[in-house]
Short mmCIF file of C-alpha atoms in Angstrom, two decimals:
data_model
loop_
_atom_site.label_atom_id
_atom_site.label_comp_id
_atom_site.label_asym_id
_atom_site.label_seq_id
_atom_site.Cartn_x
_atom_site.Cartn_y
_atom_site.Cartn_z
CA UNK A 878 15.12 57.65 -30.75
CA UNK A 879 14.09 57.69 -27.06
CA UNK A 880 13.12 53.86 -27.59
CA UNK A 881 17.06 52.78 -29.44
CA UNK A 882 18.72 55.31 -26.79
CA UNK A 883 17.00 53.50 -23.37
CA UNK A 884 19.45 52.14 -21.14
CA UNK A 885 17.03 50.02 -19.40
CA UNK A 886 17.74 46.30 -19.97
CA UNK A 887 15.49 44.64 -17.42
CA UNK A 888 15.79 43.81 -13.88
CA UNK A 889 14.70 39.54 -14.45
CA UNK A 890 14.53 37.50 -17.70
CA UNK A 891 10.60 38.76 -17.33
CA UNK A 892 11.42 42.02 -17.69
CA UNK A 893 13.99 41.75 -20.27
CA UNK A 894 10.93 39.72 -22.84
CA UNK A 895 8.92 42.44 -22.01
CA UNK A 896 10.99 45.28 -23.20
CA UNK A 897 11.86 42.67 -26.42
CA UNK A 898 8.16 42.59 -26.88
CA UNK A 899 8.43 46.10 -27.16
CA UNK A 900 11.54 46.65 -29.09
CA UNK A 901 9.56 43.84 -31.92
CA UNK A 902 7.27 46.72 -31.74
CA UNK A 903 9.23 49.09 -32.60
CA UNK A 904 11.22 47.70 -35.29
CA UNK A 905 7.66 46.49 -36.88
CA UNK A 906 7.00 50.64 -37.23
CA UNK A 907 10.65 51.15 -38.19
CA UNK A 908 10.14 49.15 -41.16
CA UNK A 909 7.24 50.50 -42.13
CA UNK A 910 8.67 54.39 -42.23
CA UNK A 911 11.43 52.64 -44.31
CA UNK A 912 9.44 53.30 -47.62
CA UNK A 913 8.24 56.51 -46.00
CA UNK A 914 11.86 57.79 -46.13
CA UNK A 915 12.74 56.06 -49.31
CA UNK A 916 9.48 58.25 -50.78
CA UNK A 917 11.12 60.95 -49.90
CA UNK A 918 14.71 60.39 -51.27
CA UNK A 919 12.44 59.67 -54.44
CA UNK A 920 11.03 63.20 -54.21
CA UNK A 921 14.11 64.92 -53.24
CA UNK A 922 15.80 63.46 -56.63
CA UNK A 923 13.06 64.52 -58.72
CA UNK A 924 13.14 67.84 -57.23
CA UNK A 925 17.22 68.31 -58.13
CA UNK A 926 16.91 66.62 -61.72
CA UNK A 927 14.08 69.15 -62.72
CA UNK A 928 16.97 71.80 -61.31
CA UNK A 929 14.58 73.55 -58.45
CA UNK A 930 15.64 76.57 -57.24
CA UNK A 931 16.01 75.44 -54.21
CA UNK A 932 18.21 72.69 -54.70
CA UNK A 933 20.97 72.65 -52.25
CA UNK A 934 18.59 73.08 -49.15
CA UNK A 935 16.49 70.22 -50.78
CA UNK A 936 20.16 68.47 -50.78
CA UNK A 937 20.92 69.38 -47.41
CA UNK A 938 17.67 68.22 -46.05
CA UNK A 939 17.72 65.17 -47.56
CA UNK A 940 21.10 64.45 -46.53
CA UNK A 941 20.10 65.40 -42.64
CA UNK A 942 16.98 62.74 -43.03
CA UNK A 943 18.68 60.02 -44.07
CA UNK A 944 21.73 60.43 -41.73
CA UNK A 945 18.97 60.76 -39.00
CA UNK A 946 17.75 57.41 -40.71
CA UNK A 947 21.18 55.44 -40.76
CA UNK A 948 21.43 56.91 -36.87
CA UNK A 949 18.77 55.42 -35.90
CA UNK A 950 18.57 51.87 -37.51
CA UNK A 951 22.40 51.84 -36.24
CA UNK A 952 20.71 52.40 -32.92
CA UNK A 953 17.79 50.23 -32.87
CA UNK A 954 20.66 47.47 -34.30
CA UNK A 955 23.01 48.59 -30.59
CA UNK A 956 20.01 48.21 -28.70
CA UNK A 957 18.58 44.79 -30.40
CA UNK A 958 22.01 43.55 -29.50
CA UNK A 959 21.90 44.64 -26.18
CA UNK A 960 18.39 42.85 -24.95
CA UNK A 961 19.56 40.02 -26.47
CA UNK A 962 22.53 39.95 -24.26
CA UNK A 963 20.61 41.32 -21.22
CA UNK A 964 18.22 38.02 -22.30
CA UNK A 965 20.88 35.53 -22.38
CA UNK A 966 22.51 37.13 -19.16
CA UNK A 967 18.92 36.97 -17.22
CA UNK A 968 18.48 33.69 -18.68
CA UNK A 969 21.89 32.05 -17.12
CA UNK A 970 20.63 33.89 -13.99
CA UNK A 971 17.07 32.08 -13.55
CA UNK A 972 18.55 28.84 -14.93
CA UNK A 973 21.38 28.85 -12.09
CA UNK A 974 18.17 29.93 -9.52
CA UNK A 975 15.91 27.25 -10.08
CA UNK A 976 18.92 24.78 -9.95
CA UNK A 977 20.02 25.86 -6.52
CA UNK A 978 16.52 26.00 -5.60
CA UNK A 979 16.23 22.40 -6.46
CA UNK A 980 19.72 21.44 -4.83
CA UNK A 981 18.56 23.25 -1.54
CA UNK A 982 15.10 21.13 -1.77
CA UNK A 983 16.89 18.56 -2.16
CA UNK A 984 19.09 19.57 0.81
CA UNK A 985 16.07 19.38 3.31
CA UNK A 986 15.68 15.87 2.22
CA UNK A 987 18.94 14.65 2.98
CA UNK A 988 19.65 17.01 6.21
CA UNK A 989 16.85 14.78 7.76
CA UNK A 990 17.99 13.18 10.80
CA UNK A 991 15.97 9.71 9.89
CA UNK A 992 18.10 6.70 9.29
CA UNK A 993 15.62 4.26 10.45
CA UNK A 994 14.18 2.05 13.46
CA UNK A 995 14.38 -1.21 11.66
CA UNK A 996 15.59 -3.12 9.07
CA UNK A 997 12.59 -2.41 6.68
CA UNK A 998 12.41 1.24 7.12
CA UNK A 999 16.81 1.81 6.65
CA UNK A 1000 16.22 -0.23 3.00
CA UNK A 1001 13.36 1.71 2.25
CA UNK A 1002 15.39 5.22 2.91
CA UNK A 1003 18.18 3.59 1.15
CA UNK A 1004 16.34 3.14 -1.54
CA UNK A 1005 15.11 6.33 -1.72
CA UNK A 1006 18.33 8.27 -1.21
CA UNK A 1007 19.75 6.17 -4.19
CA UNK A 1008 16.49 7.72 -6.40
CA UNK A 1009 18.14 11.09 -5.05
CA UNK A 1010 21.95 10.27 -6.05
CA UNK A 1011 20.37 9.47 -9.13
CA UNK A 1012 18.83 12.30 -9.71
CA UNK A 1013 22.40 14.27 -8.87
CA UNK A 1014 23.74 12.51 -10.75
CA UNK A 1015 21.43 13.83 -13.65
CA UNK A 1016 22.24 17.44 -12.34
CA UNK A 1017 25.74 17.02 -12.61
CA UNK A 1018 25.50 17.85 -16.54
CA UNK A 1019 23.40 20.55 -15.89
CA UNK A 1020 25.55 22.51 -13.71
CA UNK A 1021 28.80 21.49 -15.83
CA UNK A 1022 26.78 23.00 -18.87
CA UNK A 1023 25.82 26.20 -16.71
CA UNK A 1024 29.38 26.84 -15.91
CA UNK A 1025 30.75 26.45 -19.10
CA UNK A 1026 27.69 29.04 -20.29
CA UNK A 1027 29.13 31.27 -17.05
CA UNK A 1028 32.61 31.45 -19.10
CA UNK A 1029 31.37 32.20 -22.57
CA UNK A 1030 28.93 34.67 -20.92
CA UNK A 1031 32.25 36.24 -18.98
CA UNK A 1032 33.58 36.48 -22.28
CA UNK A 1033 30.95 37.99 -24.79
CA UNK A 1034 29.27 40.23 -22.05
CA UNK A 1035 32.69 41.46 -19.94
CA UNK A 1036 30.70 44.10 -18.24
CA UNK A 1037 28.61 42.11 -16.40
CA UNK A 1038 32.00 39.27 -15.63
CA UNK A 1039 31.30 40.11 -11.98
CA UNK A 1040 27.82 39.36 -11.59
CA UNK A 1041 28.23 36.16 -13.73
CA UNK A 1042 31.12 35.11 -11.73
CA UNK A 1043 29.23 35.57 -8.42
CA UNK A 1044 26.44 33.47 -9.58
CA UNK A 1045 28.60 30.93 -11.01
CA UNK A 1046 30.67 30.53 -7.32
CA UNK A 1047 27.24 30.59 -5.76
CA UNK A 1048 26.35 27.00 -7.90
CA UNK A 1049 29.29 25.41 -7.39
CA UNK A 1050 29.09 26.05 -3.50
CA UNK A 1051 25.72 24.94 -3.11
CA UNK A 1052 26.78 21.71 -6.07
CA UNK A 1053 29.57 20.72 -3.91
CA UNK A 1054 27.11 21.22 -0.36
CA UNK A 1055 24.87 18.90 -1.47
CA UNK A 1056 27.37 16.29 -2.82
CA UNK A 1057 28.93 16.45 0.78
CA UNK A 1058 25.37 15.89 2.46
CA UNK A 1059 24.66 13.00 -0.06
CA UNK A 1060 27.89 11.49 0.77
CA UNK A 1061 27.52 11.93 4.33
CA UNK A 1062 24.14 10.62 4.19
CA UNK A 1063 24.73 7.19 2.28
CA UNK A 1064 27.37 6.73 5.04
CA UNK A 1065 25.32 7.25 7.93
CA UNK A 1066 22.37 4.83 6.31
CA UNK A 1067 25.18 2.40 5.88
CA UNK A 1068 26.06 2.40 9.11
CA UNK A 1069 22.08 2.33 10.53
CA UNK A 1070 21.71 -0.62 7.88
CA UNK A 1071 24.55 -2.84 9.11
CA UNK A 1072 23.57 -2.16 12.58
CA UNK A 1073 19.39 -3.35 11.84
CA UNK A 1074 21.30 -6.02 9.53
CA UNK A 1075 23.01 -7.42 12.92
CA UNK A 1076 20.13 -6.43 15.66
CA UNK A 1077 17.69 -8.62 13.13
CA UNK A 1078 20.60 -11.75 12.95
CA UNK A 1079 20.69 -11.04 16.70
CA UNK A 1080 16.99 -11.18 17.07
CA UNK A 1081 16.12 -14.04 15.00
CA UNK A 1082 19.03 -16.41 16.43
CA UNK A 1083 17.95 -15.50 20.29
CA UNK A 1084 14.17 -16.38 19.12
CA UNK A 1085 15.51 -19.70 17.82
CA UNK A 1086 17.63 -20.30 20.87
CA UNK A 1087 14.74 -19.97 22.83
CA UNK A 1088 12.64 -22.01 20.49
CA UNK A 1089 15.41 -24.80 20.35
CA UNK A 1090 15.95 -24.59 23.95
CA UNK A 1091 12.10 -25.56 24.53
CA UNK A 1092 12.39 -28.14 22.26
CA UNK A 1093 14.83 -29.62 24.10
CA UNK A 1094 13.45 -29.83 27.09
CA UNK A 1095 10.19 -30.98 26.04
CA UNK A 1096 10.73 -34.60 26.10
CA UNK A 1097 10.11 -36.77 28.97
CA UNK A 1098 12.47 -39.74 29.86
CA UNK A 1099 11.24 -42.60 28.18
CA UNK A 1100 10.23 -46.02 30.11
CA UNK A 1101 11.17 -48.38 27.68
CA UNK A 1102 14.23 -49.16 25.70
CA UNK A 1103 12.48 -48.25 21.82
CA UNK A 1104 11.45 -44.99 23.31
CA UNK A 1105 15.21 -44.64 24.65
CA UNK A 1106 16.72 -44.84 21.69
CA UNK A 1107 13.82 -42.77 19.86
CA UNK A 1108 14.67 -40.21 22.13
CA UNK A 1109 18.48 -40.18 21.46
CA UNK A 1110 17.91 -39.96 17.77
CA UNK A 1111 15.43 -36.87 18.02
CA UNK A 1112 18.06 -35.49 20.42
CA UNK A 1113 20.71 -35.81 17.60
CA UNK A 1114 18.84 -34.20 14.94
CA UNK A 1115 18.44 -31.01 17.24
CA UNK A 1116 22.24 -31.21 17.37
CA UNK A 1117 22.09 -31.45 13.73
CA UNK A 1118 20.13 -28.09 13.56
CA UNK A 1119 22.26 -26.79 15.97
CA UNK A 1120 25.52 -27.44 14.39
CA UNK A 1121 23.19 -26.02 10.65
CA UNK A 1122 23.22 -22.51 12.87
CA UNK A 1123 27.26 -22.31 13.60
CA UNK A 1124 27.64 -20.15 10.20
CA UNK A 1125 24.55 -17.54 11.22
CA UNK A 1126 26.32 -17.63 14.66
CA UNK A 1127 29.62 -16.65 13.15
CA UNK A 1128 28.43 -14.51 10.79
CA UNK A 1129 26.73 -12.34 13.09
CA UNK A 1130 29.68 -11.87 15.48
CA UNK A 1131 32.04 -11.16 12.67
CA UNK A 1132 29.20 -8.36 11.68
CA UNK A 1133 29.48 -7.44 15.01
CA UNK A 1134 33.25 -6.94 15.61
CA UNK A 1135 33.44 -5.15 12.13
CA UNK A 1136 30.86 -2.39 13.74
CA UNK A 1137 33.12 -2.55 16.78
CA UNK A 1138 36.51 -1.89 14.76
CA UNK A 1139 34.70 0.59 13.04
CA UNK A 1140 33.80 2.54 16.04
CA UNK A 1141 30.31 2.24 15.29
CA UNK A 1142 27.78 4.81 16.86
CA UNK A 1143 25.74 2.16 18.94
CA UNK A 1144 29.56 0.06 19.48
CA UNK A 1145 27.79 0.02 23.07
CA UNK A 1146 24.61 -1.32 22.24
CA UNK A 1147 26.41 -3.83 19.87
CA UNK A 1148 28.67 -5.26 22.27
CA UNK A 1149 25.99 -6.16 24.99
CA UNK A 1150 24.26 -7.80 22.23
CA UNK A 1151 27.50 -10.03 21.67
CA UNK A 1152 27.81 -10.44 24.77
CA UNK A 1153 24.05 -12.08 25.06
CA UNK A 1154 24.38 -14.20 21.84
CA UNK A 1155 27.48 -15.94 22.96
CA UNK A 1156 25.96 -16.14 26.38
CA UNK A 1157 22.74 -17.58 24.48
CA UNK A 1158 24.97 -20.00 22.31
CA UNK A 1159 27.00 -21.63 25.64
CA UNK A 1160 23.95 -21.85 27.01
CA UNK A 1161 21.78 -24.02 24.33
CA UNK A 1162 25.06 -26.34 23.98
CA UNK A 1163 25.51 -27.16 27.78
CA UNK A 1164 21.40 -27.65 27.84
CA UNK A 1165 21.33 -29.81 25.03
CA UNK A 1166 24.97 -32.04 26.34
CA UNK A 1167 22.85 -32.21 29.85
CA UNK A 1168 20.03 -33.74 27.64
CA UNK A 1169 22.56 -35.66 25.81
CA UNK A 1170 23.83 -37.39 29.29
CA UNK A 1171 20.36 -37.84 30.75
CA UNK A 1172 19.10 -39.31 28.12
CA UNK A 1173 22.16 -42.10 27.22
CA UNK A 1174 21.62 -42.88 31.46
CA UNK A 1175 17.95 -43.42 30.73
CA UNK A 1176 19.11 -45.75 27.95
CA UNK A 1177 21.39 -47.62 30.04
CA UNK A 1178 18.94 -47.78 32.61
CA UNK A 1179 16.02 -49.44 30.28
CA UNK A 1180 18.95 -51.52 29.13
CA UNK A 1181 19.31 -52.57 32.29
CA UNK A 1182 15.94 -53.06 33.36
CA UNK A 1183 15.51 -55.23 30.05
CA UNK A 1184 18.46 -57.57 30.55
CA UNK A 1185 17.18 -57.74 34.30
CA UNK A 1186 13.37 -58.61 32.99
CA UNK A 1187 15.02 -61.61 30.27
CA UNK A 1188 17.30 -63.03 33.42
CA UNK A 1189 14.17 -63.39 35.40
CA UNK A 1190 12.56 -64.73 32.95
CA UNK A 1191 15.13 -67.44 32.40
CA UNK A 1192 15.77 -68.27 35.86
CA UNK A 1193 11.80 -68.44 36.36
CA UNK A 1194 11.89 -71.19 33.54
CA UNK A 1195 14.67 -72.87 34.82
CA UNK A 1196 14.26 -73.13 38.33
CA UNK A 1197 11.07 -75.48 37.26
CA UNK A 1198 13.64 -77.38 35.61
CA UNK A 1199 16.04 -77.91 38.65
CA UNK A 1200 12.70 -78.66 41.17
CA UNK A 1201 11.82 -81.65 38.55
CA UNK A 1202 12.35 -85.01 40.94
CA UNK A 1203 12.63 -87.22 37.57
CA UNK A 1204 15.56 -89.18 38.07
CA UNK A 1205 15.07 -91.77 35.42
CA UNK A 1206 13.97 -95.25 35.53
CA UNK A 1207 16.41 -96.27 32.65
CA UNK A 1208 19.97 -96.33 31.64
CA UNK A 1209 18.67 -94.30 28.51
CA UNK A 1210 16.46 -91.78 30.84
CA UNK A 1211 19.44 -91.22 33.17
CA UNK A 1212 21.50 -90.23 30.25
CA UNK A 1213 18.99 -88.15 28.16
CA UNK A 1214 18.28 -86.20 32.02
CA UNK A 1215 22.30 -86.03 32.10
CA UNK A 1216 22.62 -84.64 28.47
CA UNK A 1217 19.50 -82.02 29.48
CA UNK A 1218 21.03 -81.03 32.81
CA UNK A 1219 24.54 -80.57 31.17
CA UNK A 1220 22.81 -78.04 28.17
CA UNK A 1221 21.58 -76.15 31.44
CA UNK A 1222 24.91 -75.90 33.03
CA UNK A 1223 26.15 -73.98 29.73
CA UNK A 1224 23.37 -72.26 29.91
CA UNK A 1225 23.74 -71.25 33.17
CA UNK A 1226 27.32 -69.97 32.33
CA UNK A 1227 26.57 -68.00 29.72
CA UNK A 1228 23.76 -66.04 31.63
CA UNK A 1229 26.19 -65.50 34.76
CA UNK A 1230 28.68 -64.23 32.14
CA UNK A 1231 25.64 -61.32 31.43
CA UNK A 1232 24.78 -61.35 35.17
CA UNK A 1233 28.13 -60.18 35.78
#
């Protein structure tokens, strides 16, 4: 009776298995004394059919043993019921533990002040704090299904309400904590992303500025007019490439001004950088229209010495023409000389019209 009439219940769900261990026990011995006691019902009714003298103490007895009997399986049935609430109570209780001791674990992770030095590093943390949201988002059931086991625990177990509720309002704080910090913490990697998305558009357009502007100015002036115009074309295609860039150009200073407007943690560092790539931009495009004019002079200038070179050459040819002291020694010589002398006077004409 000592065993059904304990009011310990256990201080953990350890404790409580333990004492059901021993409660099995003791309802294993229980039911063996069950035939004990029905052996001696058996020999108490013998004993009052065969009329014994002492038949109403035999009664009496046998009426105190099995009322002793019915007391205690009544017992032992209070107290079976009882560790199995004290279970189901210490069972809530480490359930709702381990969970907030995997919430604050979690908590650690995403209090960390990392958000990344580069574009590689804020994707791979982005892609690991997803794998965490992911796993909350796993969790969410799980502490939905605890607090609906908090209310039918309130319910069938009212004297320990209080201690349930407590543990219940202790979840949902530490639920809702860490849905702030994953919240806050997807927004602050967004922002470190979109700020390494822009420094890396920054850095690779600056690297090709430089790249382009070297190209640019690599070419000597030619000396003839093929390697004029050879140069103009080559010059064109870099404006070509140039003109390819405009969108990356205006893409990254509308990135830019939407981390501005959005008052941006490193708005500062962004705006210099702005600042630089139009500054880089103006730059490449006056360089390259400087090209542009010194190469078209050069062309005019081979142009120049070309048509100079074939008006030498002509007047070269036809000054031996004019220093010829043939005069003809015929009426037919005269004329042919006069026909010949008139195709050089168009001739003449025409080059004075280039001369000029």
């Amino acid at each position: 009776e000592a065993i059904v009439t304990s009011e310990e219940l256990g201080q953990d769900l350890e404790h409580v298995e333990v004492l059901q261990k021993k409660f099995e026990e003791f309802q294993t011995d229980l039911a063996a004394h069950e035939e004990r006691v029905n052996e001696v019902n058996q020999f108490a009714g013998k004993l009052i059919q065969e009329q014994h003298p002492e038949e109403e103490l035999i009664k009496s007895k046998q009426d105190e043993v099995n009322a002793s009997w019915q007391r205690l399986k009544g017992l032992a049935l209070q107290r079976q019921g009882k560790l199995f609430g004290a279970a189901e109570v210490q069972r809530f209780n480490r359930d709702v533990d381990e969970t907030i001791s995997w919430i604050k674990e979690k908590g650690q992770l995403m209090a960390s002040d990392d958000f990344g030095r580069d574009l590689a590093s804020v994707q791979a943390l982005l892609r690991k704090h997803e794998g965490l949201e992911r796993d909350l988002a796993a969790l969410e059931d799980k502490v939905k299904a605890l607090c609906a086991e908090a209310d039918r625990l309130q319910q069938s177990h009212p004297i320990n309400a209080s201690q349930i509720q407590v543990k219940r309002e202790e979840l949902i704080a530490n639920w809702e904590q860490i849905r702030t910090l994953a919240a806050e913490r997807h927004a602050r990697l967004n922002d470190s992303y979109r700020l390494q998305r822009f420094l890396a558009d920054f850095r690779d357009l600056t690297s090709w500025v430089t790249e382009m502007k070297a190209l640019i100015n690599a070419d000597e002036l030619a000396n003839d007019v093929a390697g004029a115009e050879a140069l103009l074309d080559r010059h064109q295609e870099h404006k070509g490439e140039i003109d390819a860039h405009e969108d990356s150009f205006k893409s990254a200073d509308e990135s830019g001004q939407a981390l501005l407007a959005a008052g941006h943690y490193a708005s500062d560092e962004v705006k210099e950088k702005l600042t630089i790539l139009s500054a880089e931009r103006s730059a490449l495009l006056e360089l390259w229209e400087l090209r542009r004019q010194q190469y078209e002079q050069c062309m005019d200038l081979q142009l120049f010495y070309r048509d100079t070179e074939q008006v030498d050459n002509w007047m070269s040819k036809q000054e031996a023409f004019l220093l010829n002291e043939d005069l003809g020694d015929s009426l037919d010589s005269v004329e042919a000389l006069l026909k010949k002398h008139e195709d050089f006077e168009k001739s003449l004409s025409a080059q004075e019209e280039k001369i000029t």
